Amino acid sequence: MYSIGIDSGSVATKAVLFNGQIVDSIIIPTGWSPKESAKEAYNKIIERNNLDKSKIKKVIGTGYGRISMDFIDRAITEITCHAKGMHFLNPNIRTILDIGGQDSKVISVDENGNVLDFFMNDKCAAGTGRFLQVMAVTLNMDIDNIDEELNEELTPQKISSMCTVFAESEIISLLAKGIDKKSIFLGILESIGNRAFSILHKVNSKEVIGFSGGVAKSNLVKNIIEKKVKKEIYVPDDSQIVGALGAAIKGF
């Protein structure tokens, strides 16, 4: 028997097929309709694995678009799902930092992956994947290759604002002054690191920290945050599917 977890995010929709282990996972753009992208991810993962629907115990939805999924068995908050997903991947994790497309959150968990405390910033795009995307477009840089384009030997340009609108205006002014765009972008990553460091103190963050979400795919961002917290951070092989994995685990 299998379960399917679907995490509908603002940028990407993720689905995980689970049978006690991760059997398959898929990531597609959310686009304009979370409902349609969630159904597409569901259908694709079934078709790709030639699954008979009678073999599926439950389909669990999570993420900001979970309320639009009319085909699931249950909707569960992303806080719970990220906790369960990260605990499955690394049982030593006690603090989870997740930076997604439109929000960032810190979750404190116990030895069983149950949520003890959390802080979530979903009112402002500061320091999120969306913020990073807008800055990359302003600088005409490829967000998917920032680790290759930048290096920590550059001197980061200090960015004073984390507001997407004001930061974009500040970057345009810096470019007009002839400041190297790679130094500016590294400054943006430093700002994201500072933001992450700040919200990690919103809960009793301790022991091993796990980092999930699309922004966690950047090893450079991971290194910046590690230097600020002065400890190693665990990043899963696929940092984007943690929520979907947790949803699948809850349904199994």
PDB file of C-alpha atoms in Angstrom, residues 13-160:
ATOM      1  CA  THR A  13       3.842  22.038  -6.005  1.00  0.00           C
ATOM      2  CA  LYS A  14       5.472  18.879  -4.693  1.00  0.00           C
ATOM      3  CA  ALA A  15       4.135  15.320  -4.489  1.00  0.00           C
ATOM      4  CA  VAL A  16       5.674  12.308  -2.749  1.00  0.00           C
ATOM      5  CA  LEU A  17       4.720   8.664  -3.150  1.00  0.00           C
ATOM      6  CA  PHE A  18       5.427   6.740   0.065  1.00  0.00           C
ATOM      7  CA  ASN A  19       5.270   3.121   1.236  1.00  0.00           C
ATOM      8  CA  GLY A  20       7.384   3.375   4.362  1.00  0.00           C
ATOM      9  CA  GLN A  21      10.131   4.817   2.181  1.00  0.00           C
ATOM     10  CA  ILE A  22      10.162   7.481  -0.523  1.00  0.00           C
ATOM     11  CA  VAL A  23       9.182   5.675  -3.716  1.00  0.00           C
ATOM     12  CA  ASP A  24       9.018   8.721  -5.993  1.00  0.00           C
ATOM     13  CA  SER A  25       8.677  12.489  -5.878  1.00  0.00           C
ATOM     14  CA  ILE A  26       7.735  15.173  -8.347  1.00  0.00           C
ATOM     15  CA  ILE A  27       8.009  18.970  -8.408  1.00  0.00           C
ATOM     16  CA  ILE A  28       6.061  21.160 -10.836  1.00  0.00           C
ATOM     17  CA  PRO A  29       5.389  24.927 -10.992  1.00  0.00           C
ATOM     18  CA  THR A  30       2.264  25.965  -9.095  1.00  0.00           C
ATOM     19  CA  GLY A  31       1.297  28.517 -11.723  1.00  0.00           C
ATOM     20  CA  TRP A  32      -1.926  30.496 -11.404  1.00  0.00           C
ATOM     21  CA  SER A  33      -4.062  27.666  -9.998  1.00  0.00           C
ATOM     22  CA  PRO A  34      -2.934  25.717  -6.894  1.00  0.00           C
ATOM     23  CA  LYS A  35      -5.912  23.401  -7.354  1.00  0.00           C
ATOM     24  CA  GLU A  36      -4.951  22.455 -10.911  1.00  0.00           C
ATOM     25  CA  SER A  37      -1.243  22.067 -10.199  1.00  0.00           C
ATOM     26  CA  ALA A  38      -1.972  19.848  -7.160  1.00  0.00           C
ATOM     27  CA  LYS A  39      -4.208  17.599  -9.273  1.00  0.00           C
ATOM     28  CA  GLU A  40      -1.581  17.525 -12.034  1.00  0.00           C
ATOM     29  CA  ALA A  41       1.144  16.468  -9.572  1.00  0.00           C
ATOM     30  CA  TYR A  42      -1.168  13.779  -8.183  1.00  0.00           C
ATOM     31  CA  ASN A  43      -1.999  12.397 -11.616  1.00  0.00           C
ATOM     32  CA  LYS A  44       1.595  12.493 -12.813  1.00  0.00           C
ATOM     33  CA  ILE A  45       2.964  10.555  -9.870  1.00  0.00           C
ATOM     34  CA  ILE A  46       0.267   7.898 -10.281  1.00  0.00           C
ATOM     35  CA  GLU A  47       0.843   7.581 -14.029  1.00  0.00           C
ATOM     36  CA  ARG A  48       4.626   7.532 -13.708  1.00  0.00           C
ATOM     37  CA  ASN A  49       4.467   4.636 -11.265  1.00  0.00           C
ATOM     38  CA  ASN A  50       1.602   2.758 -12.993  1.00  0.00           C
ATOM     39  CA  LEU A  51      -0.375   2.799  -9.763  1.00  0.00           C
ATOM     40  CA  ASP A  52      -3.805   1.296  -9.235  1.00  0.00           C
ATOM     41  CA  LYS A  53      -5.674   3.848  -7.105  1.00  0.00           C
ATOM     42  CA  SER A  54      -6.979   1.020  -4.930  1.00  0.00           C
ATOM     43  CA  LYS A  55      -3.394   0.688  -3.650  1.00  0.00           C
ATOM     44  CA  ILE A  56      -3.420   4.229  -2.250  1.00  0.00           C
ATOM     45  CA  LYS A  57      -4.373   4.394   1.428  1.00  0.00           C
ATOM     46  CA  LYS A  58      -4.694   8.151   1.663  1.00  0.00           C
ATOM     47  CA  VAL A  59      -3.863  11.379  -0.142  1.00  0.00           C
ATOM     48  CA  ILE A  60      -2.894  14.187   2.227  1.00  0.00           C
ATOM     49  CA  GLY A  61      -2.611  17.832   1.225  1.00  0.00           C
ATOM     50  CA  THR A  62      -0.531  20.562   2.837  1.00  0.00           C
ATOM     51  CA  GLY A  63       0.850  23.998   2.007  1.00  0.00           C
ATOM     52  CA  TYR A  64      -0.971  27.244   1.393  1.00  0.00           C
ATOM     53  CA  GLY A  65      -3.031  25.729  -1.436  1.00  0.00           C
ATOM     54  CA  ARG A  66      -4.251  22.725   0.553  1.00  0.00           C
ATOM     55  CA  ILE A  67      -7.758  24.138   1.027  1.00  0.00           C
ATOM     56  CA  SER A  68      -8.293  24.105  -2.746  1.00  0.00           C
ATOM     57  CA  MET A  69      -7.603  20.359  -3.102  1.00  0.00           C
ATOM     58  CA  ASP A  70     -11.051  18.763  -3.412  1.00  0.00           C
ATOM     59  CA  PHE A  71      -9.694  15.261  -4.136  1.00  0.00           C
ATOM     60  CA  ILE A  72      -7.639  14.652  -0.993  1.00  0.00           C
ATOM     61  CA  ASP A  73      -8.604  12.682   2.105  1.00  0.00           C
ATOM     62  CA  ARG A  74      -7.341  15.273   4.551  1.00  0.00           C
ATOM     63  CA  ALA A  75      -5.557  18.613   4.764  1.00  0.00           C
ATOM     64  CA  ILE A  76      -2.819  19.101   7.369  1.00  0.00           C
ATOM     65  CA  THR A  77      -0.882  22.226   8.300  1.00  0.00           C
ATOM     66  CA  GLU A  78       2.566  22.560   6.744  1.00  0.00           C
ATOM     67  CA  ILE A  79       4.121  23.043  10.203  1.00  0.00           C
ATOM     68  CA  THR A  80       3.171  19.497  11.191  1.00  0.00           C
ATOM     69  CA  CYS A  81       4.155  18.069   7.805  1.00  0.00           C
ATOM     70  CA  HIS A  82       7.582  19.720   7.718  1.00  0.00           C
ATOM     71  CA  ALA A  83       8.253  18.423  11.221  1.00  0.00           C
ATOM     72  CA  LYS A  84       7.359  14.841  10.287  1.00  0.00           C
ATOM     73  CA  GLY A  85       9.183  14.968   6.965  1.00  0.00           C
ATOM     74  CA  MET A  86      12.432  16.318   8.379  1.00  0.00           C
ATOM     75  CA  HIS A  87      12.328  13.894  11.330  1.00  0.00           C
ATOM     76  CA  PHE A  88      12.000  10.989   8.901  1.00  0.00           C
ATOM     77  CA  LEU A  89      15.045  12.173   6.962  1.00  0.00           C
ATOM     78  CA  ASN A  90      17.143  12.909  10.038  1.00  0.00           C
ATOM     79  CA  PRO A  91      15.804  11.872  13.488  1.00  0.00           C
ATOM     80  CA  ASN A  92      18.491  13.984  15.180  1.00  0.00           C
ATOM     81  CA  ILE A  93      16.921  17.235  13.980  1.00  0.00           C
ATOM     82  CA  ARG A  94      15.411  19.364  16.747  1.00  0.00           C
ATOM     83  CA  THR A  95      15.076  22.670  14.891  1.00  0.00           C
ATOM     84  CA  ILE A  96      13.843  23.176  11.336  1.00  0.00           C
ATOM     85  CA  LEU A  97      14.438  26.298   9.263  1.00  0.00           C
ATOM     86  CA  ASP A  98      12.243  26.395   6.166  1.00  0.00           C
ATOM     87  CA  ILE A  99      12.523  29.177   3.597  1.00  0.00           C
ATOM     88  CA  GLY A 100       9.899  28.745   0.925  1.00  0.00           C
ATOM     89  CA  GLY A 101       8.544  30.848  -1.899  1.00  0.00           C
ATOM     90  CA  GLN A 102       6.389  33.193   0.130  1.00  0.00           C
ATOM     91  CA  ASP A 103       7.122  32.522   3.784  1.00  0.00           C
ATOM     92  CA  SER A 104       9.818  31.485   6.205  1.00  0.00           C
ATOM     93  CA  LYS A 105       9.391  29.485   9.396  1.00  0.00           C
ATOM     94  CA  VAL A 106      11.266  27.914  12.266  1.00  0.00           C
ATOM     95  CA  ILE A 107       9.944  24.800  13.982  1.00  0.00           C
ATOM     96  CA  SER A 108      11.124  23.199  17.198  1.00  0.00           C
ATOM     97  CA  VAL A 109      10.469  19.444  17.388  1.00  0.00           C
ATOM     98  CA  ASP A 110      10.902  16.668  19.948  1.00  0.00           C
ATOM     99  CA  GLU A 111      12.611  13.290  19.518  1.00  0.00           C
ATOM    100  CA  ASN A 112       9.508  11.915  17.760  1.00  0.00           C
ATOM    101  CA  GLY A 113       9.141  14.757  15.284  1.00  0.00           C
ATOM    102  CA  ASN A 114       6.232  16.351  17.126  1.00  0.00           C
ATOM    103  CA  VAL A 115       5.984  20.146  17.052  1.00  0.00           C
ATOM    104  CA  LEU A 116       6.965  21.856  20.303  1.00  0.00           C
ATOM    105  CA  ASP A 117       6.983  25.449  19.099  1.00  0.00           C
ATOM    106  CA  PHE A 118       7.132  27.417  15.857  1.00  0.00           C
ATOM    107  CA  PHE A 119       7.425  30.875  14.387  1.00  0.00           C
ATOM    108  CA  MET A 120       6.130  31.675  10.907  1.00  0.00           C
ATOM    109  CA  ASN A 121       6.542  34.834   8.861  1.00  0.00           C
ATOM    110  CA  ASP A 122       3.862  34.794   6.155  1.00  0.00           C
ATOM    111  CA  LYS A 123       3.032  38.509   6.147  1.00  0.00           C
ATOM    112  CA  CYS A 124       6.123  39.709   4.288  1.00  0.00           C
ATOM    113  CA  ALA A 125       8.228  38.283   1.447  1.00  0.00           C
ATOM    114  CA  ALA A 126      11.474  39.469   3.078  1.00  0.00           C
ATOM    115  CA  GLY A 127      14.123  36.770   2.905  1.00  0.00           C
ATOM    116  CA  THR A 128      11.958  34.272   1.020  1.00  0.00           C
ATOM    117  CA  GLY A 129      12.393  32.580  -2.334  1.00  0.00           C
ATOM    118  CA  ARG A 130      10.147  35.179  -3.936  1.00  0.00           C
ATOM    119  CA  PHE A 131      12.374  37.951  -2.574  1.00  0.00           C
ATOM    120  CA  LEU A 132      15.434  36.205  -4.012  1.00  0.00           C
ATOM    121  CA  GLN A 133      13.727  35.768  -7.396  1.00  0.00           C
ATOM    122  CA  VAL A 134      12.854  39.457  -7.653  1.00  0.00           C
ATOM    123  CA  MET A 135      16.411  40.476  -6.741  1.00  0.00           C
ATOM    124  CA  ALA A 136      17.875  38.043  -9.290  1.00  0.00           C
ATOM    125  CA  VAL A 137      15.670  39.496 -12.052  1.00  0.00           C
ATOM    126  CA  THR A 138      16.688  43.039 -11.069  1.00  0.00           C
ATOM    127  CA  LEU A 139      20.356  42.032 -11.305  1.00  0.00           C
ATOM    128  CA  ASN A 140      19.837  39.944 -14.466  1.00  0.00           C
ATOM    129  CA  MET A 141      21.346  36.892 -12.773  1.00  0.00           C
ATOM    130  CA  ASP A 142      20.353  33.231 -12.937  1.00  0.00           C
ATOM    131  CA  ILE A 143      18.943  32.218  -9.566  1.00  0.00           C
ATOM    132  CA  ASP A 144      19.505  28.517 -10.343  1.00  0.00           C
ATOM    133  CA  ASN A 145      23.257  29.035 -10.712  1.00  0.00           C
ATOM    134  CA  ILE A 146      24.064  31.450  -7.904  1.00  0.00           C
ATOM    135  CA  ASP A 147      26.498  29.010  -6.280  1.00  0.00           C
ATOM    136  CA  GLU A 148      28.485  28.886  -9.530  1.00  0.00           C
ATOM    137  CA  GLU A 149      28.295  32.621 -10.226  1.00  0.00           C
ATOM    138  CA  LEU A 150      29.239  33.788  -6.738  1.00  0.00           C
ATOM    139  CA  ASN A 151      31.928  32.914  -4.235  1.00  0.00           C
ATOM    140  CA  GLU A 152      32.559  33.819  -0.622  1.00  0.00           C
ATOM    141  CA  GLU A 153      35.812  35.604  -1.505  1.00  0.00           C
ATOM    142  CA  LEU A 154      33.778  38.517  -2.878  1.00  0.00           C
ATOM    143  CA  THR A 155      33.023  41.405  -0.532  1.00  0.00           C
ATOM    144  CA  PRO A 156      29.255  41.502  -0.012  1.00  0.00           C
ATOM    145  CA  GLN A 157      27.581  44.847  -0.540  1.00  0.00           C
ATOM    146  CA  LYS A 158      25.503  45.764   2.498  1.00  0.00           C
ATOM    147  CA  ILE A 159      21.778  45.853   1.682  1.00  0.00           C
ATOM    148  CA  SER A 160      19.968  47.976   4.245  1.00  0.00           C
TER     149      SER A 160
END
